[in-house]
Coordinates of N, CA and C and ligand atoms in Angstrom, one line a residue:
X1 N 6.7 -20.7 -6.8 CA 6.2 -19.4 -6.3 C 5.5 -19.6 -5.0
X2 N 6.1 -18.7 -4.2 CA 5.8 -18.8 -2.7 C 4.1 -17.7 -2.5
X3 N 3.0 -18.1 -2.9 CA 2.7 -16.4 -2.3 C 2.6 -15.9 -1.0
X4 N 3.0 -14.7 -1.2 CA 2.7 -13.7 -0.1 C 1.7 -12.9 -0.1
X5 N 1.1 -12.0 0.7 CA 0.3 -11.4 0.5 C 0.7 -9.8 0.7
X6 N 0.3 -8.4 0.6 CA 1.1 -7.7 1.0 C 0.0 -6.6 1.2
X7 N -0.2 -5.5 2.1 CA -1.1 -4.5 2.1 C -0.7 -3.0 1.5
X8 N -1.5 -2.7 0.5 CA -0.9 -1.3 -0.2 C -2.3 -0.3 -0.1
X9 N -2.0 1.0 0.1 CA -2.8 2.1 -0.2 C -2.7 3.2 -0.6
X10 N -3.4 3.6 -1.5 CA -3.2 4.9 -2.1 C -3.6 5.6 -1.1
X11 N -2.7 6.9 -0.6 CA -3.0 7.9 0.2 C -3.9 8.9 -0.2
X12 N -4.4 10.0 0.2 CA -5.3 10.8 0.3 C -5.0 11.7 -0.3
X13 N -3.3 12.1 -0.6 CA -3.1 12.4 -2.1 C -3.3 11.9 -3.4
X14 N -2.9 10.6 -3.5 CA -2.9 9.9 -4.6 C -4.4 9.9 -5.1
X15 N -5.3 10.1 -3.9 CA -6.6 10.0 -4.9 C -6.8 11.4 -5.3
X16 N -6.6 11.7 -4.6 CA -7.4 13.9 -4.7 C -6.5 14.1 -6.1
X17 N -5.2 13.5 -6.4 CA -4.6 13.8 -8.1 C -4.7 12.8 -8.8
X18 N -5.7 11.9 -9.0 CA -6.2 10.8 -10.0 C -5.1 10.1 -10.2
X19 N -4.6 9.4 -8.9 CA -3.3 8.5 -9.9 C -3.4 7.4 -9.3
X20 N -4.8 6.4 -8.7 CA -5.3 5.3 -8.4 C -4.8 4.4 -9.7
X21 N -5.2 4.9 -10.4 CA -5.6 4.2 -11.7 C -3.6 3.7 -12.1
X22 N -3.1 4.4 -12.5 CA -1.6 4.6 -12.7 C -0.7 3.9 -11.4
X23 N -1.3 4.2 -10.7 CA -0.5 2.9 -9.1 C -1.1 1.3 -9.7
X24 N -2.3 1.3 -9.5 CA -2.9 -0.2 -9.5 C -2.1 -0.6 -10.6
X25 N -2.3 0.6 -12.1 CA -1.9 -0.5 -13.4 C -0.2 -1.3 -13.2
X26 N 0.8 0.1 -12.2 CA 2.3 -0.7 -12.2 C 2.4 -1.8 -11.3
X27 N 1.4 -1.5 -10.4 CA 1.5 -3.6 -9.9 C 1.1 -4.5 -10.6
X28 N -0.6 -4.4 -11.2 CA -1.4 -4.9 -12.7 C 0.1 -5.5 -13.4
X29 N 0.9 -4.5 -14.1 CA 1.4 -5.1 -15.0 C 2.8 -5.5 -14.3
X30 N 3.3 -5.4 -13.4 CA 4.5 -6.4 -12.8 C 4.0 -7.7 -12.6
X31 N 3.1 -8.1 -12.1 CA 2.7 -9.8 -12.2 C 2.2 -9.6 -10.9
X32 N 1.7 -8.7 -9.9 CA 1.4 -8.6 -8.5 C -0.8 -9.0 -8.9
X33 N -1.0 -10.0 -8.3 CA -2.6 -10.6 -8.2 C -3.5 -9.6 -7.4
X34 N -4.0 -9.2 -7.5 CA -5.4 -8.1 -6.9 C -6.3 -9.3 -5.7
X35 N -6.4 -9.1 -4.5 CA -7.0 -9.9 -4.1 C -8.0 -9.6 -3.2
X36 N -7.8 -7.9 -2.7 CA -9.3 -7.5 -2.5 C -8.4 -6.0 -2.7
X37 N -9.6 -5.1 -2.6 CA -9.9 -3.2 -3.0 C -11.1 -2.9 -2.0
X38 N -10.7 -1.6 -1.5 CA -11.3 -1.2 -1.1 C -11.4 0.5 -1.1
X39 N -12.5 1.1 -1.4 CA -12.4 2.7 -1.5 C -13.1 3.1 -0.3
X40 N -12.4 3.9 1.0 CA -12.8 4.6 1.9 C -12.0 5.6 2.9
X41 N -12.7 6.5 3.6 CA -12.5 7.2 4.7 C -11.9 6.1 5.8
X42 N -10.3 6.4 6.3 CA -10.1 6.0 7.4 C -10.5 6.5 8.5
X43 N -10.8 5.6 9.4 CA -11.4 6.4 10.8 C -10.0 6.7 11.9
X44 N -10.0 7.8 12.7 CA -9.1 7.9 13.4 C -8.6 6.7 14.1
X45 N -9.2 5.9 14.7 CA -8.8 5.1 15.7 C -8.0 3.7 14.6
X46 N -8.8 3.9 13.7 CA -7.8 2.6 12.9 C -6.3 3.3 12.5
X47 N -6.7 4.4 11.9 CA -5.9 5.6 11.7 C -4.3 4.9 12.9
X48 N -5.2 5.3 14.0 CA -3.9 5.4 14.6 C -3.1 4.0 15.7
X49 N -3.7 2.8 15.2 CA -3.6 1.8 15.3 C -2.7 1.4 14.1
X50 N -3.2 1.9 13.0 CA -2.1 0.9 11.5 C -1.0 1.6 11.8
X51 N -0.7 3.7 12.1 CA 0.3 3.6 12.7 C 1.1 4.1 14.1
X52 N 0.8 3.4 14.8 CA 1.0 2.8 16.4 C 2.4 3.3 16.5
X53 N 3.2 2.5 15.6 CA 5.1 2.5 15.9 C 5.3 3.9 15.6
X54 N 4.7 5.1 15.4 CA 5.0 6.1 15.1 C 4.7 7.3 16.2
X55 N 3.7 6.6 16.9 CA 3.2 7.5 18.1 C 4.1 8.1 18.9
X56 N 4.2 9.3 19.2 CA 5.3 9.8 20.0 C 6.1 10.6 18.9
X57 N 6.3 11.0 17.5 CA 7.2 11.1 16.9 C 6.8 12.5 16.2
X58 N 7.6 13.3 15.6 CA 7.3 14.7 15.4 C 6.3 14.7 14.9
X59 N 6.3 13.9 13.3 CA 5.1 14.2 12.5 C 4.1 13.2 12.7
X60 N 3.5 12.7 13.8 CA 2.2 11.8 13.9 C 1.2 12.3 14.1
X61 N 0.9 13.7 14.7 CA -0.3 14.1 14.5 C -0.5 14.7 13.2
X62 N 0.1 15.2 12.1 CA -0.1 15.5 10.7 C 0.0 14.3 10.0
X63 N 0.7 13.1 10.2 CA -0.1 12.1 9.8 C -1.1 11.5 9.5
X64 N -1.6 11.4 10.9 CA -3.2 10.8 11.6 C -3.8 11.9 10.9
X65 N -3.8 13.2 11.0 CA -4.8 14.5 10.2 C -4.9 13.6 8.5
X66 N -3.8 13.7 7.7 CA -3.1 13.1 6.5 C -4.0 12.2 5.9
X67 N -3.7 11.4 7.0 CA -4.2 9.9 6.6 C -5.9 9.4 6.5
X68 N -6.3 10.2 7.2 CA -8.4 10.5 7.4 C -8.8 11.8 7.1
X69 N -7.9 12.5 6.0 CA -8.0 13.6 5.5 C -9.5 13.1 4.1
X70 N -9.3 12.2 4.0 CA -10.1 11.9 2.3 C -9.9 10.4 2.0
X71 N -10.8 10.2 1.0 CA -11.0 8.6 0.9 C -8.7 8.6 0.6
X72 N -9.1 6.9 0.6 CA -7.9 6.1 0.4 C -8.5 4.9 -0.3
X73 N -7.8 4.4 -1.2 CA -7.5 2.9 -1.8 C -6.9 1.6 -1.1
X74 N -7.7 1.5 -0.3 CA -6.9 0.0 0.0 C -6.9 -1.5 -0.3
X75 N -5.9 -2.2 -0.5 CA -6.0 -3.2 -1.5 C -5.3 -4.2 -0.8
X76 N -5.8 -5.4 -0.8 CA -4.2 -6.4 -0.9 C -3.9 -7.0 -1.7
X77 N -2.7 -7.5 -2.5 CA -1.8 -7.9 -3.5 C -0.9 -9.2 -3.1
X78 N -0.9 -9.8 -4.0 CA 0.0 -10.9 -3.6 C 0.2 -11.3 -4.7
X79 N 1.7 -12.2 -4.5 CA 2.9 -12.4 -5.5 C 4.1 -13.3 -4.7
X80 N 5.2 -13.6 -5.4 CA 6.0 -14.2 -4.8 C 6.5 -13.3 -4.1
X81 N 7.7 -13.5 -3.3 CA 8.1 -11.9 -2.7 C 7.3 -10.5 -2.4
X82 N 5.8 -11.1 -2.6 CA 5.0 -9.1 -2.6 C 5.7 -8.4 -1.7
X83 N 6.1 -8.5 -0.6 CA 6.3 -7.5 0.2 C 7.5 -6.8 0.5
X84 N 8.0 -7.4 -0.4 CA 9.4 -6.6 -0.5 C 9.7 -6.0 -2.2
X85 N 8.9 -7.1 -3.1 CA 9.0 -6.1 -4.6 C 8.2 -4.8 -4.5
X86 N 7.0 -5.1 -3.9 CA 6.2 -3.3 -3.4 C 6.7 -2.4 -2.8
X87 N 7.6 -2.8 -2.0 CA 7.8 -1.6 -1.5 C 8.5 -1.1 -2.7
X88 N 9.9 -2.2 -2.9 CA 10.5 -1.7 -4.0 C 10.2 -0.3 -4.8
X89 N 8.8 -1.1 -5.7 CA 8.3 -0.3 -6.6 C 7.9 1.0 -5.9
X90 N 7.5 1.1 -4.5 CA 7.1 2.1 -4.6 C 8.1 3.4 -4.1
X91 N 9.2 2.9 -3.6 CA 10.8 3.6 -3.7 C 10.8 4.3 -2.0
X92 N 11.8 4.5 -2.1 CA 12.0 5.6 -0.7 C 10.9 6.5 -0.1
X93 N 10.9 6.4 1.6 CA 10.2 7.5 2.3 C 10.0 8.8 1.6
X94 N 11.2 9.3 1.7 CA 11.4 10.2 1.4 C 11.3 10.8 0.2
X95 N 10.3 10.9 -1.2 CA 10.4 10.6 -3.0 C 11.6 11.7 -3.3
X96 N 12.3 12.4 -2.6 CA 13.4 12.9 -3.5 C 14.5 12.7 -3.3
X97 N 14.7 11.2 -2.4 CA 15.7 10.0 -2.5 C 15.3 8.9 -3.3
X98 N 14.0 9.1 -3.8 CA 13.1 7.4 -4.5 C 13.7 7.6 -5.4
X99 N 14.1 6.3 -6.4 CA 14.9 6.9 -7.6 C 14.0 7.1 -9.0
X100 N 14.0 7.4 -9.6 CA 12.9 7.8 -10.7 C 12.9 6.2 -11.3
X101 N 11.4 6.1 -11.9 CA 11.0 4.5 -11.9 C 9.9 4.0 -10.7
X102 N 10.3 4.5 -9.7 CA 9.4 4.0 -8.5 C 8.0 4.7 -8.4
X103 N 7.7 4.6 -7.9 CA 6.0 5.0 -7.5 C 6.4 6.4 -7.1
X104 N 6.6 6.6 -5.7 CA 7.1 8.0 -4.9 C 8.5 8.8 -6.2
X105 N 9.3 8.1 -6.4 CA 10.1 9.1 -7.6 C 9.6 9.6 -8.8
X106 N 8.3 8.8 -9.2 CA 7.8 9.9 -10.3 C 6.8 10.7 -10.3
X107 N 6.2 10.2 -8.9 CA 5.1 11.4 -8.8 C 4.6 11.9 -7.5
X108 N 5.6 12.6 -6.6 CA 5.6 12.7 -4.9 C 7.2 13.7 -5.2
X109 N 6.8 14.7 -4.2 CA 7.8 15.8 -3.9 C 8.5 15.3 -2.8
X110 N 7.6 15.1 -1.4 CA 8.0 15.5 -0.3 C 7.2 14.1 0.6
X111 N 8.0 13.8 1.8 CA 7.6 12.5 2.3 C 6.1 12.8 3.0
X112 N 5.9 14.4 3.2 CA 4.7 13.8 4.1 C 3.7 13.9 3.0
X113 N 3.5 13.8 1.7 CA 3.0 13.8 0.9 C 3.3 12.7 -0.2
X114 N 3.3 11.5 0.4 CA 4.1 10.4 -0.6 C 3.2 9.4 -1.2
X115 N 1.8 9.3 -1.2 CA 1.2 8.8 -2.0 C 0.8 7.6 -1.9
X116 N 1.5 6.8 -0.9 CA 1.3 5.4 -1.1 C 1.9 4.4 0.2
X117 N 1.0 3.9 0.8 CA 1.5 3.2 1.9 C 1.8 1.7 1.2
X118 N 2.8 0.6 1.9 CA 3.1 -0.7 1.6 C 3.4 -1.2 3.0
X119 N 3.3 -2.5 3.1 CA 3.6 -3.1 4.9 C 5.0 -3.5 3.7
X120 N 5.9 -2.9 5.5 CA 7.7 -3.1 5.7 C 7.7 -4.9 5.8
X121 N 7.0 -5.6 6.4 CA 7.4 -7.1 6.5 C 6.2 -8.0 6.1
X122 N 6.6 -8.9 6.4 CA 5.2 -10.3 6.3 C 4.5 -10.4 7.4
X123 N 4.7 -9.6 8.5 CA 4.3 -9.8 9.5 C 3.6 -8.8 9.9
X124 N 3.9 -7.6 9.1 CA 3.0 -6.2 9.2 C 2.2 -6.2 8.3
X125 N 2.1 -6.9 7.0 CA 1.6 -7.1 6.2 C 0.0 -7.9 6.7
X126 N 0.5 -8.8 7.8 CA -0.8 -9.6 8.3 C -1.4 -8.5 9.2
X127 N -0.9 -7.9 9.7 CA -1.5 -7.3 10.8 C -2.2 -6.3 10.3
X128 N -1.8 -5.7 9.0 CA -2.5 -4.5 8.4 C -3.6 -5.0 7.3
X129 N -3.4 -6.1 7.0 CA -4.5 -6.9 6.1 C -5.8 -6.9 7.0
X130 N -5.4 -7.6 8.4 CA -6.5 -7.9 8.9 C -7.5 -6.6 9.5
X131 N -6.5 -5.3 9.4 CA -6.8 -4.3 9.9 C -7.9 -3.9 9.3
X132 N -8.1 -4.0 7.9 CA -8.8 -3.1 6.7 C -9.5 -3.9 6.4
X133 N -9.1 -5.6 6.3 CA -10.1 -6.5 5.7 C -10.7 -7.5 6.5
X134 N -11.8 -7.9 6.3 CA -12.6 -8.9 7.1 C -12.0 -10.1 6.0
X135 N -11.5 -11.4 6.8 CA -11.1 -12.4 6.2 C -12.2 -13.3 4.8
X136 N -13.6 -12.5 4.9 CA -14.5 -12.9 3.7 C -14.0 -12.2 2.6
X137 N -13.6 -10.9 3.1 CA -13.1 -9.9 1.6 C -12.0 -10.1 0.8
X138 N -11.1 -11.4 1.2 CA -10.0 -11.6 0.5 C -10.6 -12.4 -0.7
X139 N -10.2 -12.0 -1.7 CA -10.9 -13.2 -2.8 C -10.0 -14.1 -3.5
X140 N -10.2 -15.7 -3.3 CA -9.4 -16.5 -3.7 C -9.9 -17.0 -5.0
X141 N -9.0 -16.7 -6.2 CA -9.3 -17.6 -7.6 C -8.0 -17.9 -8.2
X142 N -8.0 -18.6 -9.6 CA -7.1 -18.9 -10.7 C -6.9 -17.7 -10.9
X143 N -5.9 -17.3 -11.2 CA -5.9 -16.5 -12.2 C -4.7 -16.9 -13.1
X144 N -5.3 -17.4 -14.8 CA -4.6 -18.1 -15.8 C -3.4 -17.1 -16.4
X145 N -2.8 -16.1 -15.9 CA -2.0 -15.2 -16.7 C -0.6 -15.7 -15.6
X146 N -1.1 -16.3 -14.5 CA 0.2 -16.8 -13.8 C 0.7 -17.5 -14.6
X147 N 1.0 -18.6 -15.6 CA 1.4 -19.4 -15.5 C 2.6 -19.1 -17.3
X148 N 2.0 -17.5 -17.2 CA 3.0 -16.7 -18.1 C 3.5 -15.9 -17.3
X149 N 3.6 -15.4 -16.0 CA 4.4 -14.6 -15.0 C 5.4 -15.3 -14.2
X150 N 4.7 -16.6 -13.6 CA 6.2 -17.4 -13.1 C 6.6 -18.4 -13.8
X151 N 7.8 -19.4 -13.7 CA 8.0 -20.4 -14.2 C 7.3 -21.7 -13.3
Ligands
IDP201 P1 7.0 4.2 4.9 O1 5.6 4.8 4.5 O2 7.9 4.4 3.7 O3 6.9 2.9 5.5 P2 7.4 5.2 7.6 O4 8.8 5.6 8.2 O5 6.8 4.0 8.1 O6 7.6 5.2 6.0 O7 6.5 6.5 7.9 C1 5.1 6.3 7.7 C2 4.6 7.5 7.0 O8 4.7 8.7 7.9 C3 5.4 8.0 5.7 O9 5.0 7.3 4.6 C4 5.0 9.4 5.7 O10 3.7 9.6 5.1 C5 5.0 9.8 7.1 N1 6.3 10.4 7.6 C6 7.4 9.7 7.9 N2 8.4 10.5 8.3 C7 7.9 11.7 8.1 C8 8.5 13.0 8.3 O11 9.7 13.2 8.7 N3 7.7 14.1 8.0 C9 6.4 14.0 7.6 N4 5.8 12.8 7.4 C10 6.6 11.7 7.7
MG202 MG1 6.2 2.2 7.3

């Protein structure tokens, strides 16, 4: 088992309809490690730094509104592959292409209302870790339930 690390957040929907709890538990129970949380208000300027690649694009200023609309969940997760089984789980941009099973297909209408952010690579994944977290807030331990998740 390689780990990776991966950055996920519940959006500013996902909290305002209590489904914090119901996201964390389908990573919880896929085998994905909790390795820091955090509950807060994004500020604009991080806001619009985590998303930069999108600047210029129809919907980025209702994004940026979106996204520092109300607290968020942010977390990092790690697992073998995290950053590509999370996205997985959490299915298509768009949830009425996600397929039912995923995060966005069973409980998200419409993309600008999707519930849940994931870093696209390993490499966005660092850059958005470091965004949210101060490298003290990562927490390193055993945790004894690995050793019934991988071989
Ligand atoms: P992702 O969240 O699946 O990685 P991205 O293409 O990186 O999708 O877009 C970032 C976020 O911007 C989306 O999750 C969604 O909240 C918002 N977004 C993307 N495209 C649209 C759009 O066409 N209309 C409204 N919001 C959009
Ligand atoms: Mg993206």
């Amino acid at each position: 088992m390689a780990a990776e690390q991966t950055y996920l957040m519940v959006k500013p929907d996902g909290v305002q309809r209590g489904l914090c709890g119901d996201i964390i538990s389908r990573f919880e129970k896929r085998g994905l490690k909790i390795v820091a949380m955090k509950f807060t208000v994004i500020k604009k300027e991080t806001a619009e730094n985590h998303y930069g690649e999108h600047k210029g694009k129809g919907f980025y200023d209702s994004l940026i509104s979106y996204i520092t609309s109300g607290p968020v969940l942010a977390m990092v997760l790690e697992g073998d592959n995290a950053v590509s089984v999370c996205r997985n789980m959490m299915g298509k941009t768009n949830p009425q292409e996600a397929p039912v099973g995923t995060i966005r297909g069973d409980f998200a209408m419409v993309t600008g209302m999707n519930l849940i952010h994931g870093s696209d690579s390993p490499e966005s994944a660092k850059r958005e870790i470091s965004l949210f977290f101060r490298p003290e807030e990562l927490v390193a331990y055993k945790r004894t339930a690995d050793e019934w998740i991988y071989e």
